[in-house]
């Protein structure tokens, strides 16, 4: 049985831990409000961009000169997977869910005889994937969104991806990230980036026809890289909001568990202290009666 001193040390340790987890919960809640707002504001713009590209892609169906970012290389052999995780832990299964999805996707592609390359965005994803797929890892990115996710960071990642694509380093690119749904729910999402999936263009009720100026090829050449950066930016924003939500939920659970443990240790300490006092009283009484 632990001594009273050991119980006091454990109680003080649990109290300190509860203060830390409670503070981290409040910090995550503060960051979550900003991250959630940014993610929700980015969704309509990204969706509108997809519809615009859908109309342009539909107008070029069957024509020559389609940009490679839209048409692809014509092959499906080398796959690049961008794993978007966090740089810090203490956020429940946020990072592990992405790593699990990337592992599953990698195994499925390798089973079909495909070559897989992984670009980690976030230190935690890189460290976990290095255990099994060190030979597949490429130079990744860290400290993204340390002071808030910016479009510049997304554009830098996109520029590297486009440069690798133009060099023929891969044929298909997919980004895996957590899409924010609520504080306790994040959805692991796999989104194809290259070749960009062309959404079906909506048909107006009046059957209107549009003329593009400049040409569709020139517009796509300008919009496709921008859309790629926008989709990456949205993935980073969604991942940032999901991370803060997961951390807030994890720290809330940790604070509650610390409180439960503190109550149990306090009861155990009081019982041990009462038993020791009772034992001392019995010894005193027994000694007095012996005299």
CSV table of C-alpha atoms in Angstrom, one decimal:
chain,number,residue,atom,x,y,z
A,1,UNK,CA,0.0,0.0,0.0
A,2,UNK,CA,1.4,3.4,-0.9
A,3,UNK,CA,2.3,5.7,2.0
A,4,UNK,CA,0.6,9.0,2.7
A,5,UNK,CA,3.5,10.9,1.3
A,6,UNK,CA,3.3,9.0,-2.0
A,7,UNK,CA,-0.4,9.6,-2.2
A,8,UNK,CA,0.1,13.3,-1.6
A,9,UNK,CA,2.7,13.5,-4.3
A,10,UNK,CA,0.3,11.7,-6.7
A,11,UNK,CA,-2.5,14.0,-5.8
A,12,UNK,CA,-0.4,17.1,-6.4
A,13,UNK,CA,0.8,15.6,-9.7
A,14,UNK,CA,-2.7,15.0,-10.9
A,15,UNK,CA,-3.8,18.5,-9.9
A,16,UNK,CA,-0.9,19.9,-12.0
A,17,UNK,CA,-1.9,17.8,-14.9
A,18,UNK,CA,-5.5,18.9,-14.7
A,19,UNK,CA,-4.5,22.5,-14.8
A,20,UNK,CA,-2.4,21.9,-17.9
A,21,UNK,CA,-5.1,20.0,-19.7
A,22,UNK,CA,-7.7,22.6,-18.8
A,23,UNK,CA,-5.5,25.4,-20.1
A,24,UNK,CA,-4.8,23.5,-23.3
A,25,UNK,CA,-8.5,23.0,-23.8
A,26,UNK,CA,-9.2,26.7,-23.5
A,27,UNK,CA,-6.4,27.6,-25.9
A,28,UNK,CA,-7.7,25.0,-28.4
A,29,UNK,CA,-11.2,26.4,-28.1
A,30,UNK,CA,-9.9,29.9,-28.8
A,31,UNK,CA,-8.0,28.7,-31.9
A,32,UNK,CA,-10.8,26.6,-33.0
A,33,UNK,CA,-13.2,29.5,-33.5
A,34,UNK,CA,-10.8,31.2,-35.9
A,35,UNK,CA,-9.8,28.0,-37.7
A,36,UNK,CA,-13.5,26.9,-38.1
A,37,UNK,CA,-14.5,30.3,-39.5
A,38,UNK,CA,-11.6,30.3,-42.0
A,39,UNK,CA,-12.5,26.8,-43.2
A,40,UNK,CA,-16.2,27.5,-43.6
A,41,UNK,CA,-15.4,30.7,-45.5
A,42,UNK,CA,-13.1,28.9,-47.9
A,43,UNK,CA,-15.7,26.2,-48.9
A,44,UNK,CA,-18.0,28.4,-51.1
A,45,UNK,CA,-15.1,29.8,-53.1
A,46,UNK,CA,-13.5,26.4,-53.7
A,47,UNK,CA,-16.9,25.0,-54.8
A,48,UNK,CA,-17.5,27.9,-57.2
A,49,UNK,CA,-14.1,27.4,-58.7
A,50,UNK,CA,-14.9,23.7,-59.3
A,51,UNK,CA,-18.1,24.6,-61.1
A,52,UNK,CA,-16.3,27.2,-63.3
A,53,UNK,CA,-13.7,24.6,-64.2
A,54,UNK,CA,-16.5,22.1,-64.9
A,55,UNK,CA,-18.0,24.5,-67.5
A,56,UNK,CA,-14.6,25.1,-69.1
A,57,UNK,CA,-13.7,21.4,-69.1
A,58,UNK,CA,-17.0,20.5,-70.6
A,59,UNK,CA,-16.6,23.0,-73.4
A,60,UNK,CA,-13.2,21.4,-74.3
A,61,UNK,CA,-14.4,17.9,-74.3
A,62,UNK,CA,-13.0,16.0,-77.3
A,63,UNK,CA,-10.7,18.8,-78.3
A,64,UNK,CA,-6.9,18.8,-78.5
A,65,UNK,CA,-4.6,21.0,-76.4
A,66,UNK,CA,-6.2,20.1,-73.0
A,67,UNK,CA,-3.7,21.1,-70.2
A,68,UNK,CA,-1.9,18.2,-68.6
A,69,UNK,CA,-3.2,19.2,-65.1
A,70,UNK,CA,-6.7,18.4,-66.3
A,71,UNK,CA,-6.0,15.5,-68.7
A,72,UNK,CA,-3.1,13.9,-66.8
A,73,UNK,CA,-0.2,12.1,-68.3
A,74,UNK,CA,-2.3,9.3,-69.7
A,75,UNK,CA,-0.6,6.8,-67.3
A,76,UNK,CA,-1.6,5.6,-63.9
A,77,UNK,CA,1.6,4.0,-62.6
A,78,UNK,CA,3.2,6.5,-60.1
A,79,UNK,CA,1.0,7.9,-57.4
A,80,UNK,CA,1.9,10.8,-55.1
A,81,UNK,CA,0.1,10.9,-51.7
A,82,UNK,CA,0.1,14.1,-49.7
A,83,UNK,CA,-0.5,13.3,-46.1
A,84,UNK,CA,-1.7,16.4,-44.1
A,85,UNK,CA,-1.2,16.0,-40.4
A,86,UNK,CA,-0.2,18.2,-37.5
A,87,UNK,CA,3.2,19.0,-36.0
A,88,UNK,CA,2.0,18.4,-32.4
A,89,UNK,CA,0.3,15.6,-30.5
A,90,UNK,CA,-2.2,15.6,-27.7
A,91,UNK,CA,-5.1,15.7,-30.2
A,92,UNK,CA,-6.6,12.2,-29.9
A,93,UNK,CA,-6.7,10.2,-33.1
A,94,UNK,CA,-6.4,13.1,-35.4
A,95,UNK,CA,-2.9,12.2,-36.7
A,96,UNK,CA,-3.4,8.5,-36.5
A,97,UNK,CA,-6.5,8.5,-38.6
A,98,UNK,CA,-4.6,10.2,-41.5
A,99,UNK,CA,-1.7,7.8,-41.2
A,100,UNK,CA,-4.0,4.8,-41.1
A,101,UNK,CA,-5.8,6.0,-44.3
A,102,UNK,CA,-2.4,6.6,-46.1
A,103,UNK,CA,-1.2,3.2,-45.1
A,104,UNK,CA,-4.4,1.6,-46.4
A,105,UNK,CA,-4.2,3.5,-49.7
A,106,UNK,CA,-0.5,2.7,-50.1
A,107,UNK,CA,-1.1,-1.0,-49.5
A,108,UNK,CA,-4.0,-1.0,-52.0
A,109,UNK,CA,-1.9,0.7,-54.7
A,110,UNK,CA,1.1,-1.5,-54.1
A,111,UNK,CA,-1.1,-4.6,-54.4
A,112,UNK,CA,-2.1,-3.4,-57.9
A,113,UNK,CA,1.6,-3.0,-58.8
A,114,UNK,CA,1.6,0.8,-58.6
A,115,UNK,CA,4.6,2.9,-57.4
A,116,UNK,CA,3.8,5.1,-54.4
A,117,UNK,CA,5.5,8.3,-53.2
A,118,UNK,CA,4.4,10.0,-50.0
A,119,UNK,CA,4.8,13.7,-49.3
A,120,UNK,CA,4.2,14.4,-45.5
A,121,UNK,CA,2.8,17.8,-44.5
A,122,UNK,CA,3.3,17.8,-40.7
A,123,UNK,CA,5.9,16.3,-38.4
A,124,UNK,CA,3.6,13.7,-36.8
A,125,UNK,CA,2.6,12.1,-40.1
A,126,UNK,CA,6.2,12.0,-41.2
A,127,UNK,CA,7.4,10.4,-38.0
A,128,UNK,CA,4.7,7.7,-38.0
A,129,UNK,CA,5.0,6.9,-41.7
A,130,UNK,CA,8.8,6.7,-41.5
A,131,UNK,CA,8.5,3.5,-39.5
A,132,UNK,CA,7.0,1.5,-42.4
A,133,UNK,CA,7.5,3.6,-45.5
A,134,UNK,CA,10.8,5.4,-45.0
A,135,UNK,CA,11.9,4.6,-48.6
A,136,UNK,CA,8.7,6.1,-50.0
A,137,UNK,CA,8.9,9.4,-48.1
A,138,UNK,CA,9.8,12.6,-50.0
A,139,UNK,CA,10.9,16.0,-48.7
A,140,UNK,CA,7.9,17.3,-46.8
A,141,UNK,CA,6.7,20.4,-45.0
A,142,UNK,CA,6.7,21.3,-41.3
A,143,UNK,CA,5.3,24.1,-39.2
A,144,UNK,CA,2.6,24.8,-41.7
A,145,UNK,CA,0.0,27.1,-40.1
A,146,UNK,CA,2.1,27.7,-37.0
A,147,UNK,CA,0.8,31.2,-36.9
A,148,UNK,CA,-2.4,30.6,-38.9
A,149,UNK,CA,-2.7,28.9,-42.3
A,150,UNK,CA,-1.9,31.3,-45.1
A,151,UNK,CA,-2.4,31.0,-48.8
A,152,UNK,CA,1.3,31.6,-49.4
A,153,UNK,CA,2.1,28.3,-47.6
A,154,UNK,CA,-0.5,26.4,-49.8
A,155,UNK,CA,0.9,28.0,-52.9
A,156,UNK,CA,4.5,26.9,-52.0
A,157,UNK,CA,3.3,23.3,-51.6
A,158,UNK,CA,1.4,23.5,-54.8
A,159,UNK,CA,4.4,24.9,-56.7
A,160,UNK,CA,6.5,22.0,-55.5
A,161,UNK,CA,3.8,19.5,-56.6
A,162,UNK,CA,3.4,21.1,-60.0
A,163,UNK,CA,7.2,21.2,-60.5
A,164,UNK,CA,7.4,17.4,-59.7
A,165,UNK,CA,4.5,16.7,-62.1
A,166,UNK,CA,6.2,18.6,-64.9
A,167,UNK,CA,9.4,16.7,-64.3
A,168,UNK,CA,7.4,13.4,-64.7
A,169,UNK,CA,7.9,12.4,-61.1
A,170,UNK,CA,4.3,11.1,-60.7
A,171,UNK,CA,1.2,10.5,-62.7
A,172,UNK,CA,-1.6,10.9,-60.1
A,173,UNK,CA,-1.7,13.0,-57.0
A,174,UNK,CA,-4.1,12.6,-54.0
A,175,UNK,CA,-4.2,14.6,-50.8
A,176,UNK,CA,-5.4,13.0,-47.6
A,177,UNK,CA,-6.7,15.3,-44.8
A,178,UNK,CA,-9.3,15.6,-42.1
A,179,UNK,CA,-12.3,17.6,-43.0
A,180,UNK,CA,-13.9,19.4,-40.1
A,181,UNK,CA,-17.4,18.5,-39.3
A,182,UNK,CA,-17.7,19.2,-35.6
A,183,UNK,CA,-15.6,19.4,-32.4
A,184,UNK,CA,-16.0,15.6,-31.9
A,185,UNK,CA,-16.1,14.6,-35.5
A,186,UNK,CA,-13.5,14.9,-38.3
A,187,UNK,CA,-13.9,13.0,-41.6
A,188,UNK,CA,-10.9,11.6,-43.3
A,189,UNK,CA,-11.0,12.8,-46.9
A,190,UNK,CA,-9.1,11.7,-50.0
A,191,UNK,CA,-9.2,14.3,-52.8
A,192,UNK,CA,-7.7,13.8,-56.2
A,193,UNK,CA,-5.6,16.8,-57.3
A,194,UNK,CA,-3.8,15.7,-60.4
A,195,UNK,CA,-5.4,15.1,-62.8
A,196,UNK,CA,-8.0,17.4,-61.6
A,197,UNK,CA,-11.4,15.6,-61.7
A,198,UNK,CA,-13.7,17.7,-64.0
A,199,UNK,CA,-17.1,18.1,-62.4
A,200,UNK,CA,-20.1,17.7,-64.6
A,201,UNK,CA,-21.1,21.1,-66.0
A,202,UNK,CA,-24.5,22.3,-65.0
A,203,UNK,CA,-26.9,23.0,-67.9
A,204,UNK,CA,-28.9,26.2,-67.7
A,205,UNK,CA,-32.6,26.0,-68.1
A,206,UNK,CA,-32.5,28.2,-71.1
A,207,UNK,CA,-29.7,26.3,-72.8
A,208,UNK,CA,-27.5,29.3,-72.9
A,209,UNK,CA,-24.2,29.1,-74.7
A,210,UNK,CA,-21.1,31.0,-73.5
A,211,UNK,CA,-18.2,32.4,-75.4
A,212,UNK,CA,-14.9,32.6,-73.6
A,213,UNK,CA,-12.4,35.4,-74.0
A,214,UNK,CA,-9.5,34.6,-74.1
A,215,UNK,CA,-9.7,31.0,-75.3
A,216,UNK,CA,-10.6,28.0,-73.0
A,217,UNK,CA,-7.0,26.8,-73.2
A,218,UNK,CA,-5.6,30.1,-72.0
A,219,UNK,CA,-8.2,30.3,-69.2
A,220,UNK,CA,-7.5,26.7,-68.0
A,221,UNK,CA,-3.8,27.2,-68.1
A,222,UNK,CA,-4.3,30.1,-65.7
A,223,UNK,CA,-7.0,28.6,-63.5
A,224,UNK,CA,-5.8,25.1,-63.1
A,225,UNK,CA,-2.7,25.9,-61.0
A,226,UNK,CA,-4.7,28.5,-59.0
A,227,UNK,CA,-7.4,25.9,-58.4
A,228,UNK,CA,-4.8,23.4,-57.3
A,229,UNK,CA,-3.5,26.0,-54.8
A,230,UNK,CA,-7.1,26.7,-53.6
A,231,UNK,CA,-7.8,23.0,-53.0
A,232,UNK,CA,-4.6,22.6,-51.1
A,233,UNK,CA,-5.4,25.8,-49.1
A,234,UNK,CA,-8.9,24.4,-48.2
A,235,UNK,CA,-7.3,21.1,-47.2
A,236,UNK,CA,-4.9,22.9,-44.8
A,237,UNK,CA,-7.7,25.0,-43.4
A,238,UNK,CA,-9.9,22.0,-42.8
A,239,UNK,CA,-7.0,20.1,-41.2
A,240,UNK,CA,-6.2,23.0,-38.9
A,241,UNK,CA,-9.8,23.3,-37.7
A,242,UNK,CA,-10.0,19.5,-37.3
A,243,UNK,CA,-6.8,19.5,-35.3
A,244,UNK,CA,-8.0,22.2,-32.9
A,245,UNK,CA,-11.4,20.4,-32.5
A,246,UNK,CA,-9.7,17.1,-31.8
A,247,UNK,CA,-7.3,18.7,-29.3
A,248,UNK,CA,-10.1,20.5,-27.5
A,249,UNK,CA,-12.1,17.2,-27.2
A,250,UNK,CA,-9.0,15.2,-26.1
A,251,UNK,CA,-8.1,17.8,-23.5
A,252,UNK,CA,-11.6,17.9,-22.2
A,253,UNK,CA,-11.6,14.2,-21.8
A,254,UNK,CA,-8.2,14.3,-20.1
A,255,UNK,CA,-9.4,17.0,-17.7
A,256,UNK,CA,-12.4,14.9,-16.7
A,257,UNK,CA,-10.3,11.8,-16.3
A,258,UNK,CA,-7.9,13.7,-14.1
A,259,UNK,CA,-10.8,14.9,-12.0
A,260,UNK,CA,-12.1,11.4,-11.5
A,261,UNK,CA,-8.6,10.1,-10.6
A,262,UNK,CA,-8.2,13.0,-8.2
A,263,UNK,CA,-11.4,12.1,-6.4
A,264,UNK,CA,-10.3,8.4,-6.1
A,265,UNK,CA,-6.9,9.4,-4.8
A,266,UNK,CA,-8.4,11.8,-2.3
A,267,UNK,CA,-10.7,9.1,-1.0
A,268,UNK,CA,-7.9,6.6,-0.8
A,269,UNK,CA,-5.7,9.2,1.0
A,270,UNK,CA,-8.4,10.1,3.5
A,271,UNK,CA,-9.0,6.4,4.3
A,272,UNK,CA,-5.3,5.7,4.7
A,273,UNK,CA,-4.9,8.7,6.9
A,274,UNK,CA,-7.9,7.7,9.0
A,275,UNK,CA,-6.6,4.2,9.3
A,276,UNK,CA,-3.2,5.5,10.5
A,277,UNK,CA,-4.8,7.8,13.0
A,278,UNK,CA,-6.9,5.0,14.4
A,279,UNK,CA,-3.9,2.7,14.6
A,280,UNK,CA,-1.9,5.3,16.6
A,281,UNK,CA,-4.9,5.9,18.9
A,282,UNK,CA,-5.1,2.1,19.6
A,283,UNK,CA,-1.4,2.0,20.3
A,284,UNK,CA,-1.7,4.9,22.8
A,285,UNK,CA,-4.7,3.4,24.5
A,286,UNK,CA,-3.0,0.0,24.7
A,287,UNK,CA,0.1,1.5,26.2
A,288,UNK,CA,-1.9,3.5,28.8
A,289,UNK,CA,-3.8,0.4,29.8
A,290,UNK,CA,-0.5,-1.6,30.2
A,291,UNK,CA,0.7,1.0,32.7
